[in-house]
Coordinates of N, CA and C in Angstrom, one line a residue:
F1 N 0.8 -1.2 0.0 CA 0.0 0.0 0.0 C 0.9 1.2 0.0
I2 N 2.1 1.2 0.5 CA 3.0 2.3 0.5 C 3.3 2.7 -0.9
G3 N 3.4 1.8 -1.8 CA 3.8 2.0 -3.2 C 2.7 2.9 -3.9
L4 N 1.4 2.8 -3.4 CA 0.4 3.5 -4.1 C 0.5 5.0 -3.8
A5 N 1.2 5.4 -2.7 CA 1.3 6.8 -2.3 C 2.5 7.4 -2.9
M6 N 3.4 6.6 -3.6 CA 4.6 7.1 -4.2 C 4.4 7.8 -5.5
S7 N 5.3 8.7 -5.9 CA 5.2 9.3 -7.2 C 5.7 8.3 -8.2
R8 N 5.4 8.5 -9.5 CA 5.8 7.6 -10.6 C 7.4 7.5 -10.6
S9 N 8.1 8.6 -10.4 CA 9.5 8.6 -10.5 C 10.1 7.8 -9.4
T10 N 9.5 7.9 -8.2 CA 10.0 7.1 -7.0 C 9.8 5.6 -7.3
I11 N 8.7 5.2 -7.8 CA 8.4 3.8 -8.1 C 9.5 3.3 -9.1
T12 N 9.7 4.1 -10.1 CA 10.7 3.6 -11.1 C 12.1 3.5 -10.5
T13 N 12.5 4.4 -9.6 CA 13.8 4.3 -9.0 C 13.9 3.1 -8.1
L14 N 12.8 2.8 -7.4 CA 12.9 1.6 -6.5 C 12.8 0.3 -7.2
S15 N 12.1 0.3 -8.4 CA 11.9 -1.0 -9.1 C 13.2 -1.4 -9.9
A16 N 14.1 -0.5 -10.2 CA 15.2 -0.8 -11.0 C 16.1 -1.9 -10.4
P17 N 16.5 -1.8 -9.1 CA 17.3 -2.8 -8.5 C 16.5 -4.2 -8.5
R18 N 15.2 -4.1 -8.3 CA 14.5 -5.4 -8.3 C 14.5 -6.0 -9.6
E19 N 14.3 -5.2 -10.7 CA 14.4 -5.8 -12.0 C 15.8 -6.3 -12.3
Q20 N 16.8 -5.7 -11.8 CA 18.1 -6.2 -12.1 C 18.3 -7.5 -11.3
L21 N 17.8 -7.6 -10.1 CA 17.9 -8.9 -9.4 C 17.1 -10.0 -10.1
I22 N 16.0 -9.7 -10.6 CA 15.2 -10.7 -11.4 C 16.0 -11.2 -12.6
R23 N 16.7 -10.2 -13.3 CA 17.5 -10.6 -14.5 C 18.6 -11.6 -14.0
I24 N 19.3 -11.2 -12.9 CA 20.4 -12.1 -12.4 C 19.8 -13.5 -12.1
Q25 N 18.7 -13.5 -11.4 CA 18.1 -14.8 -11.0 C 17.7 -15.7 -12.2
R26 N 17.2 -15.0 -13.2 CA 16.8 -15.7 -14.4 C 18.1 -16.3 -15.1
T27 N 19.1 -15.5 -15.1 CA 20.4 -15.9 -15.8 C 21.0 -17.1 -15.0
L28 N 21.0 -17.1 -13.7 CA 21.5 -18.2 -12.9 C 20.6 -19.4 -13.1
A29 N 19.3 -19.2 -13.1 CA 18.4 -20.4 -13.3 C 18.6 -21.0 -14.7
R30 N 18.8 -20.2 -15.7 CA 19.1 -20.7 -17.0 C 20.4 -21.5 -17.1
R31 N 21.4 -21.0 -16.4 CA 22.7 -21.7 -16.4 C 22.6 -23.0 -15.6
L32 N 21.9 -23.0 -14.5 CA 21.7 -24.2 -13.7 C 20.9 -25.2 -14.5
R33 N 19.9 -24.8 -15.3 CA 19.1 -25.7 -16.1 C 20.0 -26.3 -17.2
D34 N 20.8 -25.5 -17.8 CA 21.7 -26.0 -18.8 C 22.7 -27.0 -18.2
E35 N 23.2 -26.7 -17.0 CA 24.2 -27.7 -16.4 C 23.5 -29.0 -16.1
I36 N 22.2 -28.9 -15.6 CA 21.5 -30.2 -15.3 C 21.3 -31.0 -16.5
H37 N 20.8 -30.3 -17.6 CA 20.6 -31.0 -18.8 C 21.9 -31.6 -19.4
G38 N 23.0 -30.9 -19.2 CA 24.3 -31.3 -19.7 C 24.8 -32.5 -19.0
S39 N 24.4 -32.7 -17.7 CA 24.9 -33.8 -16.9 C 24.1 -35.1 -17.1
L40 N 22.9 -35.0 -17.7 CA 22.1 -36.1 -17.9 C 22.4 -36.8 -19.2
E41 N 22.4 -38.1 -19.2 CA 22.5 -38.9 -20.4 C 21.3 -38.8 -21.3
D42 N 21.4 -38.8 -22.6 CA 20.2 -38.8 -23.4 C 19.5 -40.1 -23.2
P43 N 18.1 -40.0 -23.1 CA 17.3 -41.2 -22.9 C 17.4 -42.2 -24.0
S44 N 17.3 -43.5 -23.8 CA 17.3 -44.5 -24.8 C 16.1 -44.3 -25.7
P45 N 16.1 -44.8 -26.9 CA 14.9 -44.7 -27.8 C 13.7 -45.3 -27.2
D46 N 13.9 -46.4 -26.4 CA 12.7 -47.0 -25.8 C 12.1 -46.1 -24.7
L47 N 13.0 -45.5 -23.9 CA 12.5 -44.6 -22.9 C 11.8 -43.4 -23.5
R48 N 12.3 -42.9 -24.6 CA 11.7 -41.7 -25.3 C 10.3 -42.1 -25.8
A49 N 10.2 -43.3 -26.3 CA 8.9 -43.8 -26.8 C 7.9 -44.0 -25.6
Y50 N 8.5 -44.5 -24.5 CA 7.7 -44.7 -23.2 C 7.2 -43.3 -22.7
Q51 N 8.0 -42.3 -22.8 CA 7.6 -41.0 -22.4 C 6.5 -40.4 -23.3
R52 N 6.7 -40.6 -24.6 CA 5.7 -40.1 -25.5 C 4.3 -40.8 -25.3
E53 N 4.3 -42.1 -25.0 CA 3.1 -42.8 -24.7 C 2.4 -42.2 -23.5
Y54 N 3.2 -41.8 -22.5 CA 2.6 -41.2 -21.3 C 1.9 -39.9 -21.6
F55 N 2.6 -39.0 -22.3 CA 2.1 -37.7 -22.6 C 0.8 -37.8 -23.5
R56 N 0.9 -38.7 -24.5 CA -0.3 -38.9 -25.4 C -1.5 -39.4 -24.6
S57 N -1.3 -40.2 -23.6 CA -2.4 -40.8 -22.8 C -3.2 -39.7 -22.1
F58 N -2.6 -38.6 -21.8 CA -3.3 -37.5 -21.1 C -3.7 -36.3 -22.0
R59 N -3.3 -36.3 -23.2 CA -3.5 -35.2 -24.1 C -5.0 -35.0 -24.3
G60 N -5.5 -33.8 -24.1 CA -6.9 -33.5 -24.3 C -7.8 -33.9 -23.2
R61 N -7.3 -34.6 -22.2 CA -8.2 -35.0 -21.2 C -8.2 -34.0 -20.1
V62 N -9.4 -33.6 -19.7 CA -9.6 -32.5 -18.7 C -10.4 -33.1 -17.5
G63 N -9.8 -33.0 -16.3 CA -10.5 -33.5 -15.2 C -11.5 -32.5 -14.7
R64 N -12.3 -32.9 -13.7 CA -13.2 -32.0 -13.1 C -13.1 -32.2 -11.5
R65 N -13.4 -31.1 -10.8 CA -13.3 -31.1 -9.4 C -14.5 -31.9 -8.8
I66 N -14.2 -32.7 -7.8 CA -15.3 -33.4 -7.0 C -15.0 -33.2 -5.5
G67 N -16.0 -33.3 -4.7 CA -15.8 -33.2 -3.3 C -15.1 -34.3 -2.7
Q68 N -14.6 -34.1 -1.4 CA -13.8 -35.1 -0.7 C -14.6 -36.4 -0.5
T69 N -15.9 -36.3 -0.2 CA -16.7 -37.5 0.0 C -16.8 -38.3 -1.2
A70 N -17.1 -37.6 -2.3 CA -17.2 -38.3 -3.6 C -15.9 -38.9 -4.1
F71 N -14.8 -38.2 -3.8 CA -13.5 -38.7 -4.1 C -13.2 -40.0 -3.4
F72 N -13.4 -40.1 -2.1 CA -13.1 -41.3 -1.4 C -14.1 -42.4 -1.7
E73 N -15.4 -42.1 -2.1 CA -16.3 -43.1 -2.5 C -15.9 -43.7 -3.8
R74 N -15.4 -42.9 -4.7 CA -15.0 -43.5 -6.0 C -13.8 -44.4 -5.8
L75 N -12.8 -43.9 -5.0 CA -11.6 -44.7 -4.8 C -12.0 -46.0 -4.1
S76 N -12.8 -45.9 -3.1 CA -13.1 -47.1 -2.3 C -13.9 -48.2 -3.0
A77 N -14.6 -47.8 -4.1 CA -15.3 -48.7 -4.9 C -14.5 -49.5 -5.9
A78 N -13.2 -49.1 -6.1 CA -12.3 -49.7 -7.0 C -11.6 -50.9 -6.4
D79 N -11.1 -51.8 -7.3 CA -10.3 -52.9 -6.8 C -8.8 -52.6 -6.9
L80 N -8.4 -51.7 -7.9 CA -7.0 -51.3 -8.0 C -7.0 -49.8 -8.2
V81 N -6.1 -49.1 -7.5 CA -5.9 -47.7 -7.7 C -4.4 -47.5 -7.9
F82 N -4.1 -46.7 -9.0 CA -2.7 -46.4 -9.3 C -2.5 -44.9 -9.0
Q83 N -1.5 -44.6 -8.3 CA -1.1 -43.2 -8.0 C 0.3 -42.9 -8.6
G84 N 0.3 -42.0 -9.5 CA 1.6 -41.6 -10.0 C 2.2 -40.5 -9.1
E85 N 3.5 -40.6 -8.9 CA 4.1 -39.6 -8.0 C 5.5 -39.1 -8.6
Y86 N 5.9 -37.9 -8.1 CA 7.2 -37.5 -8.3 C 8.0 -37.9 -7.0
H87 N 9.0 -38.7 -7.2 CA 9.7 -39.3 -6.0 C 10.4 -38.2 -5.1
T88 N 10.8 -37.1 -5.8 CA 11.5 -36.1 -5.0 C 10.6 -35.0 -4.4
L89 N 9.3 -35.1 -4.6 CA 8.3 -34.1 -4.1 C 7.6 -34.7 -2.9
S90 N 7.9 -34.2 -1.7 CA 7.3 -34.8 -0.5 C 5.8 -34.6 -0.5
A91 N 5.3 -33.6 -1.2 CA 3.8 -33.4 -1.2 C 3.1 -34.6 -1.8
C92 N 3.8 -35.4 -2.7 CA 3.2 -36.6 -3.3 C 3.1 -37.6 -2.2
Q93 N 4.1 -37.8 -1.4 CA 4.0 -38.8 -0.4 C 3.0 -38.4 0.7
E94 N 2.9 -37.1 1.0 CA 1.9 -36.6 2.0 C 0.5 -36.9 1.4
A95 N 0.3 -36.7 0.2 CA -1.0 -36.9 -0.4 C -1.3 -38.4 -0.4
A96 N -0.3 -39.2 -0.7 CA -0.6 -40.7 -0.6 C -1.0 -41.1 0.8
L97 N -0.3 -40.6 1.8 CA -0.7 -41.0 3.2 C -2.1 -40.5 3.5
W98 N -2.5 -39.3 3.1 CA -3.8 -38.7 3.3 C -4.9 -39.6 2.7
I99 N -4.6 -40.0 1.4 CA -5.5 -40.9 0.7 C -5.6 -42.2 1.3
L100 N -4.5 -42.8 1.7 CA -4.5 -44.1 2.4 C -5.3 -44.1 3.7
R101 N -5.2 -43.1 4.4 CA -5.9 -42.9 5.7 C -7.4 -42.9 5.4
G102 N -7.8 -42.1 4.4 CA -9.2 -41.9 4.0 C -9.8 -43.2 3.5
I103 N -9.1 -44.0 2.7 CA -9.6 -45.2 2.2 C -9.7 -46.3 3.3
S104 N -8.7 -46.3 4.1 CA -8.7 -47.4 5.2 C -9.8 -47.2 6.1
R105 N -10.5 -46.1 6.2 CA -11.6 -45.9 7.1 C -12.9 -46.6 6.5
R106 N -12.8 -46.8 5.2 CA -13.9 -47.4 4.5 C -13.7 -48.8 4.0
R107 N -12.5 -49.2 3.8 CA -12.2 -50.5 3.2 C -10.8 -50.9 3.6
R108 N -10.6 -52.2 3.6 CA -9.3 -52.7 3.8 C -8.4 -52.4 2.6
V109 N -7.1 -52.1 2.9 CA -6.2 -51.6 1.9 C -4.9 -52.5 1.9
V110 N -4.4 -52.7 0.7 CA -3.1 -53.4 0.5 C -2.3 -52.4 -0.3
L111 N -1.0 -52.1 0.1 CA -0.2 -51.1 -0.6 C 0.9 -51.8 -1.3
C112 N 1.2 -51.3 -2.6 CA 2.3 -51.7 -3.4 C 3.1 -50.4 -3.7
T113 N 4.4 -50.5 -3.4 CA 5.2 -49.3 -3.6 C 6.6 -49.6 -4.2
E114 N 7.1 -48.7 -5.0 CA 8.4 -48.8 -5.6 C 9.5 -48.5 -4.6
A115 N 9.2 -48.0 -3.4 CA 10.3 -47.6 -2.5 C 11.0 -48.8 -1.9
V116 N 10.5 -50.0 -2.1 CA 11.1 -51.3 -1.7 C 11.3 -52.2 -2.8
P117 N 12.5 -52.8 -3.0 CA 12.7 -53.8 -4.1 C 11.9 -55.1 -3.9
I118 N 11.6 -55.7 -4.9 CA 10.8 -57.0 -4.8 C 11.6 -58.0 -4.0
E119 N 12.9 -58.0 -4.1 CA 13.7 -58.9 -3.3 C 13.8 -58.6 -1.9
G120 N 13.3 -57.4 -1.5 CA 13.4 -57.0 -0.1 C 12.1 -57.4 0.7
Q121 N 11.2 -58.2 0.2 CA 9.9 -58.5 0.8 C 10.0 -59.1 2.2
L122 N 11.0 -60.0 2.4 CA 11.1 -60.6 3.7 C 11.5 -59.6 4.8
A123 N 12.4 -58.7 4.4 CA 12.8 -57.6 5.4 C 11.6 -56.7 5.6
L124 N 10.8 -56.4 4.6 CA 9.7 -55.6 4.7 C 8.6 -56.2 5.6
D125 N 8.4 -57.5 5.4 CA 7.4 -58.2 6.3 C 7.9 -58.2 7.7
A126 N 9.2 -58.4 7.9 CA 9.7 -58.3 9.3 C 9.5 -57.0 10.0
Y127 N 9.6 -55.9 9.2 CA 9.4 -54.6 9.7 C 7.9 -54.4 10.1
L128 N 7.0 -54.9 9.2 CA 5.6 -54.7 9.4 C 5.1 -55.5 10.6
A129 N 5.8 -56.6 10.9 CA 5.5 -57.5 12.1 C 6.2 -57.0 13.3
R130 N 6.9 -55.9 13.2 CA 7.7 -55.3 14.4 C 8.8 -56.2 14.8
E131 N 9.4 -57.0 13.9 CA 10.5 -57.8 14.2 C 11.8 -57.1 14.0
C132 N 11.8 -56.0 13.4 CA 12.9 -55.1 13.2 C 12.5 -53.7 13.1
G133 N 13.4 -52.8 13.3 CA 13.1 -51.4 13.2 C 13.4 -50.8 11.8
E134 N 13.3 -49.5 11.7 CA 13.5 -48.8 10.4 C 14.9 -48.9 10.0
A135 N 15.8 -48.7 10.9 CA 17.3 -48.8 10.5 C 17.6 -50.1 9.9
E136 N 17.1 -51.2 10.6 CA 17.4 -52.5 10.1 C 16.7 -52.8 8.7
L137 N 15.5 -52.2 8.5 CA 14.9 -52.4 7.2 C 15.7 -51.7 6.2
L138 N 16.1 -50.5 6.4 CA 16.8 -49.7 5.4 C 18.1 -50.4 5.0
E139 N 18.8 -51.0 6.0 CA 20.0 -51.7 5.7 C 19.8 -52.9 5.0
A140 N 18.7 -53.7 5.3 CA 18.4 -55.0 4.7 C 18.1 -54.8 3.2
I141 N 17.4 -53.7 2.9 CA 16.9 -53.5 1.5 C 17.9 -52.6 0.8
D142 N 19.0 -52.2 1.4 CA 20.0 -51.3 0.8 C 19.2 -50.1 0.2
Y143 N 18.5 -49.4 1.1 CA 17.6 -48.3 0.6 C 18.3 -47.2 -0.1
A144 N 19.5 -46.9 0.4 CA 20.2 -45.7 -0.2 C 20.6 -46.0 -1.6
A145 N 21.0 -47.3 -1.9 CA 21.4 -47.6 -3.3 C 20.2 -48.1 -4.1
A146 N 19.3 -48.8 -3.5 CA 18.2 -49.3 -4.3 C 17.1 -48.3 -4.6
W147 N 17.0 -47.3 -3.8 CA 15.9 -46.3 -4.0 C 16.6 -44.9 -3.8
G148 N 17.0 -44.5 -2.7 CA 17.8 -43.3 -2.5 C 17.1 -42.0 -2.3
F149 N 15.8 -42.0 -2.5 CA 15.0 -40.8 -2.2 C 14.8 -40.6 -0.7
T150 N 14.5 -39.4 -0.3 CA 14.5 -39.0 1.1 C 13.6 -39.9 1.9
W151 N 14.2 -40.6 2.8 CA 13.4 -41.5 3.7 C 12.4 -40.8 4.5
T152 N 12.7 -39.6 5.0 CA 11.8 -38.9 5.8 C 10.4 -38.6 5.1
S153 N 10.4 -38.6 3.8 CA 9.2 -38.4 3.0 C 8.4 -39.7 3.0
Y154 N 9.1 -40.8 3.0 CA 8.4 -42.1 2.8 C 8.1 -42.8 4.2
A155 N 8.8 -42.5 5.2 CA 8.7 -43.1 6.5 C 7.3 -43.1 7.0
P156 N 6.6 -41.9 7.0 CA 5.2 -41.9 7.6 C 4.3 -42.9 6.9
I157 N 4.5 -43.2 5.6 CA 3.6 -44.2 5.0 C 3.9 -45.6 5.5
F158 N 5.1 -45.9 5.7 CA 5.5 -47.2 6.3 C 5.0 -47.3 7.7
R159 N 5.2 -46.3 8.5 CA 4.7 -46.3 9.9 C 3.2 -46.5 10.0
F160 N 2.5 -45.8 9.1 CA 1.1 -46.0 9.0 C 0.7 -47.4 8.7
A161 N 1.4 -48.0 7.7 CA 1.1 -49.4 7.3 C 1.3 -50.3 8.5
R162 N 2.4 -50.1 9.2 CA 2.7 -51.0 10.4 C 1.7 -50.8 11.5
D163 N 1.4 -49.6 11.8 CA 0.4 -49.3 12.9 C -1.0 -49.8 12.6
E164 N -1.4 -49.7 11.3 CA -2.7 -50.1 10.9 C -2.8 -51.5 10.3
E165 N -1.7 -52.2 10.4 CA -1.6 -53.6 9.9 C -2.0 -53.7 8.4
V166 N -1.5 -52.7 7.6 CA -1.7 -52.7 6.2 C -0.5 -53.5 5.5
Q167 N -0.8 -54.5 4.8 CA 0.2 -55.3 4.1 C 0.8 -54.5 3.0
V168 N 2.1 -54.5 2.9 CA 2.8 -53.7 1.9 C 3.7 -54.7 1.0
Y169 N 3.8 -54.4 -0.3 CA 4.6 -55.2 -1.2 C 5.5 -54.3 -1.9
G170 N 6.8 -54.7 -2.1 CA 7.8 -53.9 -2.8 C 7.6 -54.2 -4.3
L171 N 7.8 -53.2 -5.1 CA 7.6 -53.3 -6.6 C 8.9 -53.1 -7.4
S172 N 9.9 -52.5 -6.9 CA 11.0 -52.1 -7.8 C 11.9 -53.3 -8.1
S173 N 12.5 -53.2 -9.3 CA 13.5 -54.2 -9.7 C 14.8 -53.8 -9.2
P174 N 15.8 -54.7 -9.2 CA 17.2 -54.4 -8.8 C 17.7 -53.2 -9.6
P175 N 18.5 -52.4 -9.0 CA 19.1 -51.2 -9.8 C 20.1 -51.7 -10.8
G176 N 20.3 -50.8 -11.7 CA 21.4 -51.1 -12.7 C 20.8 -51.7 -14.0
G177 N 19.5 -51.9 -14.1 CA 18.9 -52.5 -15.3 C 18.9 -51.6 -16.5
G178 N 19.0 -50.3 -16.3 CA 19.0 -49.4 -17.4 C 17.6 -49.0 -17.9
D179 N 17.5 -47.9 -18.6 CA 16.2 -47.4 -19.1 C 15.6 -48.3 -20.1
E180 N 16.4 -49.1 -20.8 CA 15.9 -49.9 -21.9 C 15.1 -51.0 -21.4
N181 N 15.1 -51.3 -20.1 CA 14.4 -52.4 -19.5 C 13.1 -52.0 -18.7
I182 N 12.7 -50.7 -19.0 CA 11.6 -50.2 -18.2 C 10.3 -51.0 -18.4
R183 N 10.1 -51.5 -19.6 CA 8.9 -52.3 -19.9 C 8.9 -53.7 -19.1
S184 N 10.1 -54.3 -19.1 CA 10.2 -55.5 -18.3 C 10.0 -55.3 -16.9
R185 N 10.5 -54.1 -16.4 CA 10.3 -53.8 -15.0 C 8.8 -53.6 -14.7
D186 N 8.0 -53.0 -15.6 CA 6.6 -52.9 -15.5 C 6.0 -54.3 -15.4
E187 N 6.5 -55.3 -16.2 CA 5.9 -56.6 -16.1 C 6.2 -57.3 -14.8
R188 N 7.4 -57.1 -14.3 CA 7.7 -57.7 -13.0 C 6.9 -57.1 -11.9
A189 N 6.7 -55.7 -11.9 CA 5.9 -55.1 -10.9 C 4.4 -55.5 -11.0
A190 N 4.0 -55.7 -12.3 CA 2.6 -56.2 -12.5 C 2.4 -57.6 -11.9
E191 N 3.4 -58.4 -11.9 CA 3.2 -59.7 -11.3 C 3.0 -59.6 -9.8
V192 N 3.7 -58.7 -9.2 CA 3.6 -58.5 -7.7 C 2.2 -58.0 -7.4
I193 N 1.7 -57.0 -8.2 CA 0.4 -56.4 -8.0 C -0.7 -57.5 -8.2
A194 N -0.6 -58.4 -9.2 CA -1.5 -59.4 -9.5 C -1.6 -60.4 -8.3
R195 N -0.4 -60.8 -7.8 CA -0.4 -61.7 -6.7 C -1.0 -61.1 -5.4
A196 N -0.7 -59.7 -5.2 CA -1.3 -59.1 -4.1 C -2.9 -59.1 -4.2
A197 N -3.4 -58.8 -5.4 CA -4.8 -58.8 -5.6 C -5.4 -60.2 -5.4
A198 N -4.7 -61.2 -5.8 CA -5.2 -62.6 -5.7 C -5.2 -63.0 -4.2
S199 N -4.1 -62.6 -3.5 CA -4.0 -63.0 -2.1 C -4.9 -62.2 -1.2
H200 N -5.4 -61.1 -1.6 CA -6.3 -60.2 -0.8 C -7.5 -59.9 -1.6
P201 N -8.4 -60.8 -1.9 CA -9.5 -60.6 -2.9 C -10.5 -59.5 -2.4
D202 N -10.6 -59.3 -1.1 CA -11.5 -58.4 -0.6 C -10.9 -57.0 -0.3
A203 N -9.6 -56.8 -0.6 CA -9.0 -55.6 -0.3 C -8.8 -54.7 -1.6
L204 N -8.7 -53.4 -1.4 CA -8.3 -52.5 -2.4 C -6.8 -52.5 -2.5
V205 N -6.2 -52.7 -3.7 CA -4.8 -52.7 -3.9 C -4.4 -51.3 -4.4
Y206 N -3.6 -50.6 -3.6 CA -3.2 -49.2 -3.9 C -1.8 -49.2 -4.3
V207 N -1.5 -48.8 -5.5 CA -0.2 -48.8 -6.1 C 0.4 -47.4 -6.2
I208 N 1.6 -47.2 -5.7 CA 2.3 -45.9 -5.8 C 3.5 -46.2 -6.7
A209 N 3.6 -45.5 -7.8 CA 4.7 -45.6 -8.8 C 5.1 -44.3 -9.4
G210 N 6.2 -44.3 -10.1 CA 6.6 -43.1 -10.8 C 5.6 -42.6 -11.8
D211 N 5.5 -41.3 -12.0 CA 4.4 -40.8 -12.8 C 4.4 -41.4 -14.2
F212 N 5.5 -41.6 -14.9 CA 5.5 -42.1 -16.3 C 5.0 -43.5 -16.3
R213 N 5.0 -44.3 -15.2 CA 4.6 -45.6 -15.2 C 3.1 -45.7 -15.0
V214 N 2.4 -44.6 -14.6 CA 1.0 -44.7 -14.3 C 0.2 -44.0 -15.5
C215 N 0.2 -44.8 -16.6 CA -0.8 -44.4 -17.6 C -1.3 -45.8 -18.2
R216 N -2.4 -45.7 -18.9 CA -3.1 -47.0 -19.2 C -2.2 -47.9 -20.1
L217 N -1.3 -47.4 -20.8 CA -0.4 -48.2 -21.7 C 0.7 -48.9 -20.9
H218 N 1.0 -48.5 -19.7 CA 2.2 -48.9 -19.0 C 1.8 -49.9 -17.8
L219 N 2.2 -49.5 -16.6 CA 2.0 -50.4 -15.5 C 0.5 -50.9 -15.3
P220 N -0.5 -50.0 -15.4 CA -1.8 -50.5 -15.3 C -2.2 -51.6 -16.3
R221 N -1.8 -51.4 -17.5 CA -2.1 -52.4 -18.6 C -1.3 -53.7 -18.3
A222 N -0.1 -53.6 -17.9 CA 0.7 -54.8 -17.6 C 0.1 -55.6 -16.5

């Protein structure tokens, strides 16, 4: 409101440093973006095709807003729910926990997540049964190497599952497979999801995976 009382010349004088700062920030942001792009390897042809399929699957589709009650009613009526997430964005994990809490009040839930490798299922089961703690779980599944994203973002989901006796299954394949094997990783994850659904026929299977994997042509189709 102070600015409204200033003369035009005063506003111009005060805005010049701010405009200069914005230009500097834009330059730094552009340089940082170029450095990031330069440090990344070019995606394989298969991964580029995989990405194109993802973007095409949502092209022209416009969602509509619904209320919270309707939202949970629709989710709870499903047998399988797929949630795409950005692994580095904690808001995605917070949203997943919020949704899981809401669904679990209405229906039994089984969780499948990429945060644990398929081969780490025994260690995950031990954690859920309170036979080991978080530190032991992370060491057993080699979390830092196999997943590596911030544990503090994912820990509340696992604590919720343990406290509420929600069965959890790991979905990720061993690291080092390369981008060219992403479709085979979808198939291996799909086998786990199918087994979870068959083992818990009355439960809703809630799947959390990377955003590119959650389109009808990818993990859900597999």
